[in-house]
């Protein structure tokens, strides 16, 4: 029983060591552990279900390939967050570039091309009121700048410390605080009537 | 409008757990006394909870599918990488350099051998030509002497 619990909550460093030794199950374990958080962080940045799917896939591919350079100075989660943010910007650049195809991935010509709308497979059971709130929320978050939205999502939804966010976004802690305060004010004003 | 001196920024820091423990307990005490700050904290908590609610979830098989797709992409990248790494790996480069050096040595040796053969052939040809010229010269001399002796016979 104790052993099972230990296996379930293994340290990231231990899983990463196994991946670097070539363990497939360890890779599966690491992705499974962060899959939902990565998807939701990507969704918080992009506010688009399909884009978040593509960004999260791409971010995992980059993260696993970058594992040999992960020294463990920061937590694996902040390392992963940095990759999600970079992938988000890569995606924005690709969308803007001429000749951009429908699917984001570098592998859009391969057999893994997403052949479904992500919205169709999300577990959403919501009444009208919740839907209205979510629509307003989405519009409030869209009104933020990328940096404000990233700071707010990383702080509010992911619980990162201001110091960690500053490291992930490569900005000063003062700037993080300023983005956080502005985003809180903007969202609060946008949702004023319905909260 | 709040006029208690506690800023909205401070309340946000309190909500997000970014305050020093002593400062956080001071704010907690203040909230009990100040209705405006209580109201502000209520709004901030509602904002925080609302934004958390945008998180989505999929059924297990959809997450499995995404994971399988990520792993396939990684394997594909790995294969491409292996071929690239092979080209740039020290072992491969050493072998390639060795093979190139061997080819160069063989080519140089072949060229040298060809050159040698050509030299021998040309030496033989020169020797042959020289001998022929010498023979011609001897024949011409014999002819010359025959003519002289024939002239002397006629005179006598």
Tab-separated table of C-alpha atoms in Angstrom:
chain	number	residue	atom	x	y	z
A	1	UNK	CA	0.000	0.000	0.000
A	2	UNK	CA	2.745	2.421	1.059
A	3	UNK	CA	4.784	1.361	-1.946
A	4	UNK	CA	1.830	1.978	-4.285
A	5	UNK	CA	1.327	5.451	-2.861
A	6	UNK	CA	5.021	6.193	-3.301
A	7	UNK	CA	4.884	5.014	-6.887
A	8	UNK	CA	1.882	7.249	-7.539
A	9	UNK	CA	3.580	10.362	-6.168
A	10	UNK	CA	7.076	9.873	-7.399
A	11	UNK	CA	9.344	12.871	-7.551
A	12	UNK	CA	9.681	14.466	-10.979
A	13	UNK	CA	13.466	14.177	-10.781
A	14	UNK	CA	13.175	10.415	-10.388
A	15	UNK	CA	10.796	10.105	-13.372
A	16	UNK	CA	13.044	12.353	-15.480
A	17	UNK	CA	16.103	10.223	-14.704
A	18	UNK	CA	14.222	7.162	-15.949
A	19	UNK	CA	13.139	8.963	-19.123
A	20	UNK	CA	16.733	9.933	-19.801
A	21	UNK	CA	17.679	6.277	-19.421
A	22	UNK	CA	15.128	5.532	-22.166
A	23	UNK	CA	12.082	4.455	-20.180
A	24	UNK	CA	8.841	4.727	-22.190
A	25	UNK	CA	6.512	4.148	-19.211
A	26	UNK	CA	8.257	6.963	-17.304
A	27	UNK	CA	7.642	9.326	-20.201
A	28	UNK	CA	3.983	8.339	-20.213
A	29	UNK	CA	3.854	8.923	-16.453
A	30	UNK	CA	5.341	12.419	-16.661
A	31	UNK	CA	3.033	13.523	-19.471
A	32	UNK	CA	0.014	12.100	-17.654
A	33	UNK	CA	0.959	13.951	-14.483
A	34	UNK	CA	1.014	17.385	-16.155
A	35	UNK	CA	-1.275	16.889	-19.135
A	36	UNK	CA	-4.344	18.591	-17.702
A	37	UNK	CA	-2.398	21.497	-16.194
A	38	UNK	CA	-0.540	22.097	-19.435
A	39	UNK	CA	-3.739	22.008	-21.474
A	40	UNK	CA	-5.513	24.425	-19.124
A	41	UNK	CA	-2.559	26.787	-18.971
A	42	UNK	CA	-2.433	26.781	-22.768
A	43	UNK	CA	-6.173	27.393	-22.819
A	44	UNK	CA	-5.832	30.269	-20.330
A	45	UNK	CA	-3.302	31.875	-22.696
A	46	UNK	CA	-5.041	31.221	-26.002
A	47	UNK	CA	-8.715	31.050	-24.932
A	48	UNK	CA	-9.256	28.584	-27.761
A	49	UNK	CA	-9.830	24.862	-27.172
A	50	UNK	CA	-8.226	23.657	-30.426
A	51	UNK	CA	-5.231	25.961	-30.138
A	52	UNK	CA	-4.714	24.868	-26.527
A	53	UNK	CA	-4.699	21.218	-27.665
A	54	UNK	CA	-2.059	21.894	-30.308
A	55	UNK	CA	0.053	24.097	-28.017
A	56	UNK	CA	-0.026	21.530	-25.211
A	57	UNK	CA	1.044	18.706	-27.557
A	58	UNK	CA	3.836	20.760	-29.014
A	59	UNK	CA	4.945	21.928	-25.559
A	60	UNK	CA	5.266	18.334	-24.331
A	61	UNK	CA	7.280	17.331	-27.396
A	62	UNK	CA	9.634	20.271	-26.783
A	63	UNK	CA	9.807	19.640	-23.040
A	64	UNK	CA	10.685	15.944	-23.337
A	65	UNK	CA	13.310	16.698	-25.967
A	66	UNK	CA	14.739	19.437	-23.748
A	67	UNK	CA	14.953	17.164	-20.694
A	68	UNK	CA	18.716	16.566	-21.045
A	69	UNK	CA	19.181	20.323	-20.512
A	70	UNK	CA	16.851	20.439	-17.468
A	71	UNK	CA	19.183	20.915	-14.501
A	72	UNK	CA	16.532	21.013	-11.806
A	73	UNK	CA	17.366	24.590	-10.728
A	74	UNK	CA	13.648	25.319	-10.861
A	75	UNK	CA	10.736	22.914	-10.526
A	76	UNK	CA	9.815	20.849	-13.567
A	77	UNK	CA	6.433	22.603	-13.614
A	78	UNK	CA	7.949	26.082	-14.005
A	79	UNK	CA	10.297	24.645	-16.675
A	80	UNK	CA	7.211	23.310	-18.463
A	81	UNK	CA	5.325	26.614	-18.041
A	82	UNK	CA	8.177	28.456	-19.738
A	83	UNK	CA	7.935	26.057	-22.672
A	84	UNK	CA	4.136	26.478	-22.861
A	85	UNK	CA	4.552	30.277	-22.993
A	86	UNK	CA	7.221	30.035	-25.705
A	87	UNK	CA	5.066	27.618	-27.687
A	88	UNK	CA	2.135	30.015	-27.339
A	89	UNK	CA	4.221	32.793	-28.918
A	90	UNK	CA	5.511	30.415	-31.640
A	91	UNK	CA	1.900	29.619	-32.418
A	92	UNK	CA	0.963	33.291	-32.630
A	93	UNK	CA	3.838	33.904	-35.015
A	94	UNK	CA	2.840	30.928	-37.168
A	95	UNK	CA	-0.774	32.047	-37.342
A	96	UNK	CA	0.358	35.482	-38.502
A	97	UNK	CA	2.846	34.129	-41.035
A	98	UNK	CA	1.720	33.838	-44.651
A	99	UNK	CA	0.909	30.331	-45.801
A	100	UNK	CA	-0.207	29.177	-42.357
A	101	UNK	CA	-2.256	25.995	-42.635
A	102	UNK	CA	-5.259	25.069	-40.499
A	103	UNK	CA	-3.361	22.994	-37.975
A	104	UNK	CA	-0.562	24.473	-35.911
A	105	UNK	CA	1.713	21.541	-35.363
A	106	UNK	CA	5.041	21.223	-37.141
A	107	UNK	CA	3.754	17.870	-38.217
A	108	UNK	CA	0.544	19.018	-39.848
A	109	UNK	CA	1.207	16.662	-42.726
A	110	UNK	CA	1.468	13.572	-40.564
A	111	UNK	CA	-1.015	10.973	-39.490
A	112	UNK	CA	-1.387	12.560	-36.036
A	113	UNK	CA	-3.078	15.636	-37.396
A	114	UNK	CA	-6.019	16.428	-35.160
A	115	UNK	CA	-9.134	15.315	-37.008
A	116	UNK	CA	-11.732	16.582	-34.526
A	117	UNK	CA	-12.961	19.725	-32.851
A	118	UNK	CA	-11.715	19.718	-29.256
A	119	UNK	CA	-14.885	21.443	-28.074
A	120	UNK	CA	-16.862	18.334	-29.063
A	121	UNK	CA	-14.964	16.125	-26.608
A	122	UNK	CA	-14.855	18.408	-23.553
A	123	UNK	CA	-16.852	17.381	-20.503
A	124	UNK	CA	-19.000	20.460	-20.227
A	125	UNK	CA	-22.251	20.385	-18.357
A	126	UNK	CA	-23.330	23.913	-17.774
A	127	UNK	CA	-26.552	25.798	-17.329
A	128	UNK	CA	-27.344	29.071	-19.015
A	129	UNK	CA	-26.034	31.221	-16.131
A	130	UNK	CA	-22.671	29.478	-16.099
A	131	UNK	CA	-22.435	29.807	-19.843
A	132	UNK	CA	-23.069	33.534	-19.617
A	133	UNK	CA	-20.405	33.889	-16.933
A	134	UNK	CA	-17.917	31.916	-19.000
A	135	UNK	CA	-18.603	34.032	-22.071
A	136	UNK	CA	-18.079	37.206	-20.042
A	137	UNK	CA	-14.938	35.735	-18.506
A	138	UNK	CA	-13.570	34.868	-21.894
A	139	UNK	CA	-14.244	38.357	-23.131
A	140	UNK	CA	-12.649	39.826	-19.971
A	141	UNK	CA	-9.540	37.677	-20.390
A	142	UNK	CA	-9.369	38.510	-24.100
A	143	UNK	CA	-9.279	42.194	-23.205
A	144	UNK	CA	-6.038	41.662	-21.244
A	145	UNK	CA	-2.639	41.876	-22.876
A	146	UNK	CA	-0.816	38.532	-23.372
A	147	UNK	CA	1.519	39.315	-20.470
A	148	UNK	CA	-1.332	40.315	-18.131
A	149	UNK	CA	-3.259	37.140	-19.008
A	150	UNK	CA	-0.196	34.946	-18.540
A	151	UNK	CA	0.580	36.478	-15.161
A	152	UNK	CA	-3.013	36.167	-14.003
A	153	UNK	CA	-3.413	32.540	-15.127
A	154	UNK	CA	-0.059	31.467	-13.678
A	155	UNK	CA	-0.856	33.163	-10.383
A	156	UNK	CA	-4.552	32.471	-10.012
A	157	UNK	CA	-4.991	29.091	-11.685
A	158	UNK	CA	-1.558	27.576	-11.237
A	159	UNK	CA	-0.650	29.143	-7.898
A	160	UNK	CA	2.900	30.079	-8.932
A	161	UNK	CA	4.726	32.546	-6.705
A	162	UNK	CA	5.429	36.040	-8.099
A	163	UNK	CA	9.140	35.155	-8.030
A	164	UNK	CA	8.490	32.013	-10.089
A	165	UNK	CA	6.312	33.888	-12.606
A	166	UNK	CA	9.075	36.472	-12.997
A	167	UNK	CA	11.450	33.586	-13.803
A	168	UNK	CA	9.047	31.910	-16.240
A	169	UNK	CA	8.296	35.130	-18.127
A	170	UNK	CA	11.790	36.551	-17.743
A	171	UNK	CA	10.530	39.849	-16.335
A	172	UNK	CA	11.030	41.601	-12.973
A	173	UNK	CA	8.899	40.841	-9.933
A	174	UNK	CA	7.728	44.472	-9.966
A	175	UNK	CA	6.439	44.044	-13.521
A	176	UNK	CA	4.684	40.819	-12.529
A	177	UNK	CA	2.932	42.626	-9.647
A	178	UNK	CA	1.944	45.466	-11.940
A	179	UNK	CA	0.484	43.053	-14.556
A	180	UNK	CA	-1.328	41.161	-11.816
A	181	UNK	CA	-2.945	44.271	-10.335
A	182	UNK	CA	-4.012	45.586	-13.729
A	183	UNK	CA	-5.478	42.253	-14.765
A	184	UNK	CA	-7.390	41.888	-11.493
A	185	UNK	CA	-8.851	45.372	-11.929
A	186	UNK	CA	-9.807	44.792	-15.557
A	187	UNK	CA	-11.481	41.427	-14.886
A	188	UNK	CA	-13.267	42.772	-11.830
A	189	UNK	CA	-14.649	45.700	-13.818
A	190	UNK	CA	-15.641	43.483	-16.731
A	191	UNK	CA	-17.502	41.007	-14.533
A	192	UNK	CA	-18.798	43.661	-12.148
A	193	UNK	CA	-22.489	43.128	-12.750
A	194	UNK	CA	-22.615	39.359	-12.548
A	195	UNK	CA	-20.370	38.474	-9.598
B	1	UNK	CA	-14.918	53.988	-2.173
B	2	UNK	CA	-12.408	52.679	0.390
B	3	UNK	CA	-10.734	55.243	2.641
B	4	UNK	CA	-9.223	52.945	5.253
B	5	UNK	CA	-5.716	53.180	3.814
B	6	UNK	CA	-5.476	49.524	2.731
B	7	UNK	CA	-4.968	49.425	-1.049
B	8	UNK	CA	-6.667	47.041	-3.499
B	9	UNK	CA	-3.170	45.824	-4.452
B	10	UNK	CA	-2.538	44.812	-0.850
B	11	UNK	CA	-5.832	42.937	-0.748
B	12	UNK	CA	-4.941	41.153	-4.013
B	13	UNK	CA	-1.577	40.138	-2.523
B	14	UNK	CA	-3.472	38.864	0.519
B	15	UNK	CA	-5.871	36.825	-1.642
B	16	UNK	CA	-3.025	35.387	-3.739
B	17	UNK	CA	-0.990	34.409	-0.676
B	18	UNK	CA	1.920	36.695	-1.539
B	19	UNK	CA	2.041	38.466	1.819
B	20	UNK	CA	4.459	37.985	4.693
B	21	UNK	CA	2.661	36.082	7.513
B	22	UNK	CA	2.762	39.078	9.898
B	23	UNK	CA	1.299	41.420	7.257
B	24	UNK	CA	-1.307	38.813	6.280
B	25	UNK	CA	-2.524	38.490	9.873
B	26	UNK	CA	-2.732	42.308	10.152
B	27	UNK	CA	-4.903	42.415	6.987
B	28	UNK	CA	-7.034	39.525	8.298
B	29	UNK	CA	-7.682	41.518	11.469
B	30	UNK	CA	-8.446	44.648	9.454
B	31	UNK	CA	-10.976	42.855	7.242
B	32	UNK	CA	-13.008	41.919	10.292
B	33	UNK	CA	-13.350	45.625	11.141
B	34	UNK	CA	-13.622	47.168	7.635
B	35	UNK	CA	-16.771	46.437	5.623
B	36	UNK	CA	-15.375	48.081	2.445
B	37	UNK	CA	-12.326	45.776	2.496
B	38	UNK	CA	-14.588	42.805	3.240
B	39	UNK	CA	-16.612	43.696	0.161
B	40	UNK	CA	-13.438	44.083	-1.926
B	41	UNK	CA	-12.096	40.732	-0.719
B	42	UNK	CA	-15.424	39.117	-1.629
B	43	UNK	CA	-15.198	40.517	-5.174
B	44	UNK	CA	-11.575	39.467	-5.575
B	45	UNK	CA	-12.348	35.941	-4.385
B	46	UNK	CA	-15.273	35.773	-6.815
B	47	UNK	CA	-12.989	36.889	-9.686
B	48	UNK	CA	-10.406	34.318	-8.698
B	49	UNK	CA	-12.943	31.484	-8.474
B	50	UNK	CA	-14.606	32.515	-11.745
B	51	UNK	CA	-11.327	32.433	-13.665
B	52	UNK	CA	-10.478	29.065	-12.132
B	53	UNK	CA	-13.791	27.776	-13.489
B	54	UNK	CA	-12.618	28.167	-17.110
B	55	UNK	CA	-10.523	25.036	-16.651
B	56	UNK	CA	-11.730	22.127	-18.743
B	57	UNK	CA	-11.425	18.379	-18.514
B	58	UNK	CA	-11.709	15.503	-20.975
B	59	UNK	CA	-12.628	11.884	-20.494
B	60	UNK	CA	-9.745	9.511	-19.789
B	61	UNK	CA	-9.628	8.115	-23.317
B	62	UNK	CA	-9.214	11.602	-24.821
B	63	UNK	CA	-6.250	12.280	-22.523
B	64	UNK	CA	-4.879	8.818	-23.475
B	65	UNK	CA	-5.267	9.702	-27.133
B	66	UNK	CA	-3.393	12.978	-26.685
B	67	UNK	CA	-0.626	11.226	-24.779
B	68	UNK	CA	-0.280	8.558	-27.457
B	69	UNK	CA	-0.106	11.259	-30.112
B	70	UNK	CA	2.621	13.153	-28.188
B	71	UNK	CA	4.657	9.957	-27.821
B	72	UNK	CA	4.280	9.158	-31.538
B	73	UNK	CA	5.492	12.652	-32.413
B	74	UNK	CA	8.448	12.223	-30.067
B	75	UNK	CA	9.354	8.883	-31.637
B	76	UNK	CA	9.122	10.400	-35.088
B	77	UNK	CA	11.350	13.304	-34.063
B	78	UNK	CA	13.749	10.839	-32.452
B	79	UNK	CA	14.081	8.872	-35.703
B	80	UNK	CA	14.802	12.056	-37.657
B	81	UNK	CA	17.217	13.048	-34.965
B	82	UNK	CA	19.053	9.742	-35.003
B	83	UNK	CA	19.813	10.112	-38.703
B	84	UNK	CA	20.978	13.702	-38.166
B	85	UNK	CA	23.000	12.710	-35.109
B	86	UNK	CA	24.546	9.859	-37.086
B	87	UNK	CA	25.884	12.312	-39.618
B	88	UNK	CA	27.301	14.604	-36.959
B	89	UNK	CA	28.348	12.020	-34.368
B	90	UNK	CA	32.101	11.898	-33.595
B	91	UNK	CA	32.239	8.180	-34.449
B	92	UNK	CA	30.587	8.714	-37.806
B	93	UNK	CA	32.772	11.708	-38.591
B	94	UNK	CA	35.909	9.748	-37.618
B	95	UNK	CA	34.886	6.837	-39.835
B	96	UNK	CA	34.070	9.195	-42.697
B	97	UNK	CA	37.400	10.980	-42.300
B	98	UNK	CA	39.207	7.608	-42.204
B	99	UNK	CA	37.428	6.434	-45.340
B	100	UNK	CA	38.196	9.719	-47.104
B	101	UNK	CA	41.858	9.477	-46.108
B	102	UNK	CA	42.020	5.885	-47.346
B	103	UNK	CA	40.436	6.842	-50.662
B	104	UNK	CA	42.891	9.726	-50.965
B	105	UNK	CA	45.875	7.477	-50.222
B	106	UNK	CA	44.695	4.848	-52.703
B	107	UNK	CA	44.036	7.489	-55.346
B	108	UNK	CA	47.477	9.034	-54.756
B	109	UNK	CA	49.132	5.603	-54.905
B	110	UNK	CA	47.250	4.791	-58.110
B	111	UNK	CA	48.230	8.088	-59.645
B	112	UNK	CA	51.861	7.525	-58.642
B	113	UNK	CA	51.831	3.989	-60.072
B	114	UNK	CA	50.289	5.257	-63.301
B	115	UNK	CA	52.899	7.978	-63.447
B	116	UNK	CA	55.680	5.411	-62.889
B	117	UNK	CA	54.360	3.127	-65.614
B	118	UNK	CA	54.109	6.074	-67.973
B	119	UNK	CA	57.682	7.084	-67.140
B	120	UNK	CA	59.017	3.555	-67.738
B	121	UNK	CA	57.091	3.349	-70.997
B	122	UNK	CA	58.388	6.696	-72.182
B	123	UNK	CA	61.963	5.759	-71.146
B	124	UNK	CA	61.646	2.524	-73.113
B	125	UNK	CA	60.264	4.443	-76.082
B	126	UNK	CA	63.139	6.958	-75.918
B	127	UNK	CA	65.664	4.106	-75.660
B	128	UNK	CA	64.023	2.382	-78.647
B	129	UNK	CA	64.081	5.587	-80.715
B	130	UNK	CA	67.695	6.295	-79.765
B	131	UNK	CA	68.724	2.784	-80.810
B	132	UNK	CA	66.899	3.174	-84.118
B	133	UNK	CA	68.635	6.503	-84.764
B	134	UNK	CA	71.976	4.971	-83.915
B	135	UNK	CA	71.295	2.094	-86.332
B	136	UNK	CA	70.298	4.537	-89.058
B	137	UNK	CA	73.448	6.490	-88.462
B	138	UNK	CA	75.556	3.287	-88.764
B	139	UNK	CA	73.762	2.371	-91.978
B	140	UNK	CA	74.323	5.850	-93.393
B	141	UNK	CA	78.008	5.613	-92.526
B	142	UNK	CA	78.330	2.180	-94.133
B	143	UNK	CA	76.614	3.551	-97.216
B	144	UNK	CA	79.030	6.492	-97.220
B	145	UNK	CA	82.068	4.227	-96.922
B	146	UNK	CA	80.770	1.932	-99.665
B	147	UNK	CA	80.342	4.915	-101.971
B	148	UNK	CA	83.924	6.048	-101.227
B	149	UNK	CA	85.411	2.618	-101.853
B	150	UNK	CA	83.344	2.313	-105.078
B	151	UNK	CA	84.746	5.707	-106.233
B	152	UNK	CA	88.303	4.623	-105.506
B	153	UNK	CA	87.834	1.409	-107.538
B	154	UNK	CA	86.642	3.382	-110.582
B	155	UNK	CA	89.657	5.762	-110.360
B	156	UNK	CA	92.111	2.844	-110.291
